[in-house]
GROMACS .gro file of C-alpha atoms in nm:
model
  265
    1UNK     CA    1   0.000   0.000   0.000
    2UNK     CA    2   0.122   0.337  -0.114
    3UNK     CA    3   0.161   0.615   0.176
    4UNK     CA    4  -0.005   0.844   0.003
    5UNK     CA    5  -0.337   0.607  -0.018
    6UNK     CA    6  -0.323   0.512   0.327
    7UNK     CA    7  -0.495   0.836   0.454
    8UNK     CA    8  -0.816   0.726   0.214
    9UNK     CA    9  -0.812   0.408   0.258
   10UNK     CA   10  -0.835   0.454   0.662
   11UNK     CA   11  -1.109   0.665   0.594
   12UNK     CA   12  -1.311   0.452   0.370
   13UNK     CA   13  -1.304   0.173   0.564
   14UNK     CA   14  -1.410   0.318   0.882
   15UNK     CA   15  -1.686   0.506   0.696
   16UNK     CA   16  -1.791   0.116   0.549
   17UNK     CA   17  -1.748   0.014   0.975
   18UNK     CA   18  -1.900   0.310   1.103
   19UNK     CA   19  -2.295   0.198   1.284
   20UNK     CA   20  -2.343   0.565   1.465
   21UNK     CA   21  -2.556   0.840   1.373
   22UNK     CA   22  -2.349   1.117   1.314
   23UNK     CA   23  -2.108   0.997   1.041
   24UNK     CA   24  -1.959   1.311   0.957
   25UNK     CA   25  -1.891   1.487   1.311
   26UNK     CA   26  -1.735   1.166   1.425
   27UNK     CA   27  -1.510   1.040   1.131
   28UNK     CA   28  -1.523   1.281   0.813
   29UNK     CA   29  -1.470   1.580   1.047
   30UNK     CA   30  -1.207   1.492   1.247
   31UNK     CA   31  -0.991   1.337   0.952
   32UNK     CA   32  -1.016   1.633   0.780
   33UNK     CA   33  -0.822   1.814   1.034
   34UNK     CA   34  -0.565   1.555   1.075
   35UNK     CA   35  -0.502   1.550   0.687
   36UNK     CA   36  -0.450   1.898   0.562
   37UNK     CA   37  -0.168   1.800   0.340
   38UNK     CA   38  -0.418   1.655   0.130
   39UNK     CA   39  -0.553   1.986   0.084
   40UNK     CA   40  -0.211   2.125   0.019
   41UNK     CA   41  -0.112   1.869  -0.194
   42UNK     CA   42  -0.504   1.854  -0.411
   43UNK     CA   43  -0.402   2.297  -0.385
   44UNK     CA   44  -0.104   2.209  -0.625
   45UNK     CA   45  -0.276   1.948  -0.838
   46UNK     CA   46  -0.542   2.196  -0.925
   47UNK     CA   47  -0.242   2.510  -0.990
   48UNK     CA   48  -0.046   2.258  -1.240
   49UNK     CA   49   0.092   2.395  -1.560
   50UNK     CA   50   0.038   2.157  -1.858
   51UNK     CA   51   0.025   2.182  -2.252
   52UNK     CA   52  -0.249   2.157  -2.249
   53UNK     CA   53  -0.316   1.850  -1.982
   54UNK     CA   54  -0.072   1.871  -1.683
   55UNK     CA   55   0.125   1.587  -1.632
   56UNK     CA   56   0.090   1.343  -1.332
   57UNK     CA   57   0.286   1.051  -1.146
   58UNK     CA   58   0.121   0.722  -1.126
   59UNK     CA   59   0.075   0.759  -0.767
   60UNK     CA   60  -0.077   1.039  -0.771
   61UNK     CA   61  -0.355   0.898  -1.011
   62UNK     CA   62  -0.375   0.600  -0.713
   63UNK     CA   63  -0.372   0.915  -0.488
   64UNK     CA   64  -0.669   1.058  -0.689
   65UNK     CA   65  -0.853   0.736  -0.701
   66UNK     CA   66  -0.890   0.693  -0.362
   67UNK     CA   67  -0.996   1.053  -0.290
   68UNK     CA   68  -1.296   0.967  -0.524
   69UNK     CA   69  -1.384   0.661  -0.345
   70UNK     CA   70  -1.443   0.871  -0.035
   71UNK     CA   71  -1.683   1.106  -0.274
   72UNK     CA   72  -1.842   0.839  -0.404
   73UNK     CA   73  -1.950   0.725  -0.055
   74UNK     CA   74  -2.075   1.038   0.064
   75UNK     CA   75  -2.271   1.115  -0.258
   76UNK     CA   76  -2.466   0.784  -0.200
   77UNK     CA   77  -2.642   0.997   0.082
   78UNK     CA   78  -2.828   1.192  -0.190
   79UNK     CA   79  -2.923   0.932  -0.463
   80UNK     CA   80  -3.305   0.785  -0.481
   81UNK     CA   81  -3.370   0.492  -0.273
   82UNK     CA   82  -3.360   0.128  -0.377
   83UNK     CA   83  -3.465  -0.187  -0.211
   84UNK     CA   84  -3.214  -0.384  -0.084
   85UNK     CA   85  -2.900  -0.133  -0.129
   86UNK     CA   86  -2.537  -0.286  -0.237
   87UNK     CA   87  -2.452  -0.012   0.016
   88UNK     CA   88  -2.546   0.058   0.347
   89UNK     CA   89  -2.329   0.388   0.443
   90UNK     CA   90  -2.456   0.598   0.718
   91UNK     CA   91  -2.593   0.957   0.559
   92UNK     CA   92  -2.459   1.316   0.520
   93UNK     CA   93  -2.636   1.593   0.484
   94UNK     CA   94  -2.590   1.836   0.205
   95UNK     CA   95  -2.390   2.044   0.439
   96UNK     CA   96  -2.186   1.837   0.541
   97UNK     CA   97  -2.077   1.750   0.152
   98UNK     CA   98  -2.027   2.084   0.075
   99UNK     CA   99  -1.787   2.133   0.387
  100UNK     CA  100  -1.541   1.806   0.314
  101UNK     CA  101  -1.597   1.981  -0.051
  102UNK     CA  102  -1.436   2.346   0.073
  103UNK     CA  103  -1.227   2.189   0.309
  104UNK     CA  104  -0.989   2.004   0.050
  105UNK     CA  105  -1.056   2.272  -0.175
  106UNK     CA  106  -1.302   2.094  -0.426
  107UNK     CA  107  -1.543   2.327  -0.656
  108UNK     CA  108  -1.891   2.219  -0.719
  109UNK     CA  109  -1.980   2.165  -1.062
  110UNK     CA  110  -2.179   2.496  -1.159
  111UNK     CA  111  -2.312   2.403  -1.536
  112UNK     CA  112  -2.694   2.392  -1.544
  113UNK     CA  113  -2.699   2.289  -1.894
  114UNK     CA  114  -2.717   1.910  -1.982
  115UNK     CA  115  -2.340   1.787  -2.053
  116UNK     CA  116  -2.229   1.436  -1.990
  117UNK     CA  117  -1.892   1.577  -1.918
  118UNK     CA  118  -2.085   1.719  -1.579
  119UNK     CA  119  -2.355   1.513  -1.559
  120UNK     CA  120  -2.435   1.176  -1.454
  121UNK     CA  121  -2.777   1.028  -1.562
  122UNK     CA  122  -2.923   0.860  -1.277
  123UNK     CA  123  -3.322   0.898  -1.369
  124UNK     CA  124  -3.453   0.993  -1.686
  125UNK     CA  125  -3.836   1.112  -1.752
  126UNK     CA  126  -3.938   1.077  -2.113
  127UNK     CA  127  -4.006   1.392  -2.351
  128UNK     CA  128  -4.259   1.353  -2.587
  129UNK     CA  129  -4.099   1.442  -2.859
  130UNK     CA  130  -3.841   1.176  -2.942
  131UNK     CA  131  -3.568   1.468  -3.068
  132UNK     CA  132  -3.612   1.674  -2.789
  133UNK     CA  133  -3.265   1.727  -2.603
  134UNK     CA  134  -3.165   1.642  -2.261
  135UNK     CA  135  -3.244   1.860  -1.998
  136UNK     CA  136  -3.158   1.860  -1.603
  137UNK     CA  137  -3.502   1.895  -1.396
  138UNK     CA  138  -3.293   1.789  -1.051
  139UNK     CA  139  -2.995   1.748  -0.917
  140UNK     CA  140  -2.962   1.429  -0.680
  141UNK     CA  141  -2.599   1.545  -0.583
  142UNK     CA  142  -2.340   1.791  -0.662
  143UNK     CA  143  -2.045   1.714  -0.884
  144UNK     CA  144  -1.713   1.842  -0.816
  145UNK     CA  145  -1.399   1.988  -0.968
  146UNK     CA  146  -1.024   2.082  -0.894
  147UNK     CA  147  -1.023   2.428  -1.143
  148UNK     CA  148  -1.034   2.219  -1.464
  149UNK     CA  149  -0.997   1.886  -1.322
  150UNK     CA  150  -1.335   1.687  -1.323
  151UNK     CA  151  -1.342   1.473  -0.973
  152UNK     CA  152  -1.686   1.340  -0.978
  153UNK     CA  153  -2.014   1.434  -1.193
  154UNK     CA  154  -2.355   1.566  -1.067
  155UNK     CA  155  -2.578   1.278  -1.048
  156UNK     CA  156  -2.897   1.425  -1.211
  157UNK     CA  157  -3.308   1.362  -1.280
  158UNK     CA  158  -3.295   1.407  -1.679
  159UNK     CA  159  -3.583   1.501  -1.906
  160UNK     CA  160  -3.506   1.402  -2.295
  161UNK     CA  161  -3.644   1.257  -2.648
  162UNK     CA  162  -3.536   0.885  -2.692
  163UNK     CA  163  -3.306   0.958  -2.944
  164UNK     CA  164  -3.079   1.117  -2.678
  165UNK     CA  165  -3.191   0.915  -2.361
  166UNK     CA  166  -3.370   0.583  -2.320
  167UNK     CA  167  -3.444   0.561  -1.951
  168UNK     CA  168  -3.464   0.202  -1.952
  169UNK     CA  169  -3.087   0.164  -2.053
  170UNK     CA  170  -2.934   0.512  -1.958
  171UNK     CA  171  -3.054   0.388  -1.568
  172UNK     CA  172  -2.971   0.020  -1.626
  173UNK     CA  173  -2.660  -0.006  -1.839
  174UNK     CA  174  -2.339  -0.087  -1.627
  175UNK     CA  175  -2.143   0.241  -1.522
  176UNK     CA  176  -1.817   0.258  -1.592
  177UNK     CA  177  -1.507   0.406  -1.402
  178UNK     CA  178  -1.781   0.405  -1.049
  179UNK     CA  179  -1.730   0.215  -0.776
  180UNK     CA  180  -2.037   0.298  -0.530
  181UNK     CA  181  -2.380   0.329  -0.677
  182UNK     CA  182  -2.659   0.206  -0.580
  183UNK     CA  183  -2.953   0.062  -0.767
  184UNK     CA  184  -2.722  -0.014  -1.093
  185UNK     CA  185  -2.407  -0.249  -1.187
  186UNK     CA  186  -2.094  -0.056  -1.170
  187UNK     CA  187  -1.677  -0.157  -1.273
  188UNK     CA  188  -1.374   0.023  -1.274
  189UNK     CA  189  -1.038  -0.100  -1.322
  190UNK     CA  190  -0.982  -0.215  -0.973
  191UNK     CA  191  -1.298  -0.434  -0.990
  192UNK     CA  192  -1.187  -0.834  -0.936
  193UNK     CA  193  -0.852  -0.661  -0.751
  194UNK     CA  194  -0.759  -0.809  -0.410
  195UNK     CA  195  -0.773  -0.556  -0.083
  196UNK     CA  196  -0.410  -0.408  -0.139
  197UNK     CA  197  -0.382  -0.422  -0.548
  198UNK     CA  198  -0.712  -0.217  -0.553
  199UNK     CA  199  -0.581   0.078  -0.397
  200UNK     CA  200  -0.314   0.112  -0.694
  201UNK     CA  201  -0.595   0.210  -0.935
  202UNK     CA  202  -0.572   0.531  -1.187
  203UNK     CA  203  -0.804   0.812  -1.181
  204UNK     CA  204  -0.964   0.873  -1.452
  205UNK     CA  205  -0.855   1.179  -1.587
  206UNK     CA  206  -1.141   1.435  -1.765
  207UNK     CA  207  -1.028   1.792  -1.846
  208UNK     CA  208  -1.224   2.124  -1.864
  209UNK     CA  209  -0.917   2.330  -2.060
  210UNK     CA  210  -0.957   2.643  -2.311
  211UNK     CA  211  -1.242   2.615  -2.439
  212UNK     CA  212  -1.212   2.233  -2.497
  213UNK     CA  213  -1.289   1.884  -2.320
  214UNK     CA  214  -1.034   1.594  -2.280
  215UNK     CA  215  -1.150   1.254  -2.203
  216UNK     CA  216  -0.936   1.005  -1.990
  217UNK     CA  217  -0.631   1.164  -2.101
  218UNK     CA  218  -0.404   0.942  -1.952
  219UNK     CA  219  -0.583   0.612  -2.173
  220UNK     CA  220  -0.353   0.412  -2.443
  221UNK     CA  221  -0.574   0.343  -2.741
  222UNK     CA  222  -0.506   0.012  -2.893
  223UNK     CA  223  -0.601  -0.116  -3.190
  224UNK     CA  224  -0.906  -0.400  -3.187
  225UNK     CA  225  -0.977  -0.464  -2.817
  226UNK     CA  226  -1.310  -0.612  -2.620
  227UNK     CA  227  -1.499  -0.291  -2.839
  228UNK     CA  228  -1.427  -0.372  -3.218
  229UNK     CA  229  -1.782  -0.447  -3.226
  230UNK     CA  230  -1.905  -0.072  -3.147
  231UNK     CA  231  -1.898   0.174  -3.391
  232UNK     CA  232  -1.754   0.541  -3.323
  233UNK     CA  233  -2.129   0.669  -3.237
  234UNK     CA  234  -2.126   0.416  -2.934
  235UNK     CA  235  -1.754   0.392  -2.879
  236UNK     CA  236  -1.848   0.795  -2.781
  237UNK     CA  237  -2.172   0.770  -2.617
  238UNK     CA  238  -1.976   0.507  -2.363
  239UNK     CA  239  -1.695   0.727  -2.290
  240UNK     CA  240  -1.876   1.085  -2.248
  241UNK     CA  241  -2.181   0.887  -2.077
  242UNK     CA  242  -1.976   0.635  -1.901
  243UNK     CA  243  -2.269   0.374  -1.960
  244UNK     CA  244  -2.495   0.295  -2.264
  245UNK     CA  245  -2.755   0.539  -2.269
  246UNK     CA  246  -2.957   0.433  -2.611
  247UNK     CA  247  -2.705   0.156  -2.704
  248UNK     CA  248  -2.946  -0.121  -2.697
  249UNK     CA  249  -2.645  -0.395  -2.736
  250UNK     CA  250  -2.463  -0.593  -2.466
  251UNK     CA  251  -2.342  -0.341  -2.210
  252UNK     CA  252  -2.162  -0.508  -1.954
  253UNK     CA  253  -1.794  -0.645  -1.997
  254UNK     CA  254  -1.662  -0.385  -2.192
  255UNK     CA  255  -1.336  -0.215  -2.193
  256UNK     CA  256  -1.407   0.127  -2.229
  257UNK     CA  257  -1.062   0.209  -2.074
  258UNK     CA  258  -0.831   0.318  -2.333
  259UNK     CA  259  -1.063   0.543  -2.477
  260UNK     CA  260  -0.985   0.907  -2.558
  261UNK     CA  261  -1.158   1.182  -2.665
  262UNK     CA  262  -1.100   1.581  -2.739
  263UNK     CA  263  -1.454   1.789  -2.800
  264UNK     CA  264  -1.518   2.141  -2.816
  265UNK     CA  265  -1.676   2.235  -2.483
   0.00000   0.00000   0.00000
């Protein structure tokens, strides 16, 4: 286990432990205060010069990764209920997010258009026109960013025509590059990984940067791979959606992960 991990990984599994009532004031709260080089260190991340994409170590992507576990936890607080949960994590309130937000020096996502880039589909109500484009009507919980760093997406209650959203795959399909959700399969590369080699996962890396957006910058495109079968259209909808969201094909064991793209913003 990497040092720089071990902060994050003490906190996630005492948060996945915890059986109290007041999650935040007795765990989040205090480690907070006992780990303000993470602010320091997320402070420089955030400043970093690139051309355009700043460069990054390895362990700091592991470093990111594990930061967005701890997200991912507290944002299950805020998504719709579902019978018998995969996870039962005690809840924060919207307060609370925002302060472990301000505290490491995370922005909220502020973009009230639709954009996959921001926004996670989690529920979709139907348009009645089919063409009609994808609107958000609420927001289940607040995305985040580090300036033009993308650390998690709203999750979001989307109104749209079927040829931009079907709810009954957009709200089904597996999610890709999640690792909490509830109510929906999810992967990311350190699914199937034992306790320690899961904690030496990359981030995924989206970028917010002049005007333009960069998808997992740090992927390796490879020729062929577990997605030959997809054409560009899908290929595209599963990297700036994350899942299948009108893809009516096989949506689980792909390998979405060395997929890139660069879009105007």
């Amino acid at each position: 286990m990497h040092i720089d991990q071990l902060p994050y990984r003490q906190l996630h599994d005492a948060v996945l432990e915890y059986g109290g009532g007041e999650l935040f004031g007795d765990l989040v709260r205090p480690w907070l205060r006992a780990n303000d080089a993470e602010r320091r260190w997320l402070a420089e991340v955030r400043d970093r010069a690139g051309a355009p994409v700043p460069p990054m170590r390895p362990e700091e992507l592991w470093r990111l990764y594990a930061l967005s576990r701890i997200v991912e936890l507290l944002q299950l607080s805020f998504a719709p209920r579902v019978e018998d949960p995969a996870w039962n994590v005690a809840p924060v309130g919207a307060d609370d997010l925002a302060e472990f937000m301000a505290a490491l020096g995370l922005e909220p996502v502020a973009h009230p258009g639709f954009h996959p880039f921001w926004h996670e589909v989690v529920t979709v109500d139907p348009a009645p026109e089919e063409s009609a484009p994808p609107e958000v009507v609420r927001v289940y919980w607040p995305g985040c960013r580090l300036g033009p760093l993308l650390v998690a997406r709203a999750g979001c209650r989307v109104r749209a025509g079927r040829l931009h959203l079907r709810g009954e795959v957009a709200e089904r399909s597996t999610l890709y590059w999640a690792y909490a959700r509830n109510g929906r399969p999810t992967q990311d590369l350190a699914s199937g990984w034992g306790g320690n080699s899961q904690w030496r996962t990359a981030f995924r890396r989206d970028y917010a940067l002049g005007g333009m957006l960069y998808y997992n910058v740090d992927a390796k495109p490879s020729p062929g791979g577990a997605d030959a079968d997809l054409d560009d259209r899908e290929r595209a909808e599963l990297l700036r959606h994350r899942c299948f969201v009108t893809c009516t094909g096989p949506g689980e064991d792909r390998w979405p992960y060395d997929l890139r793209l660069v879009e105007p913003e």
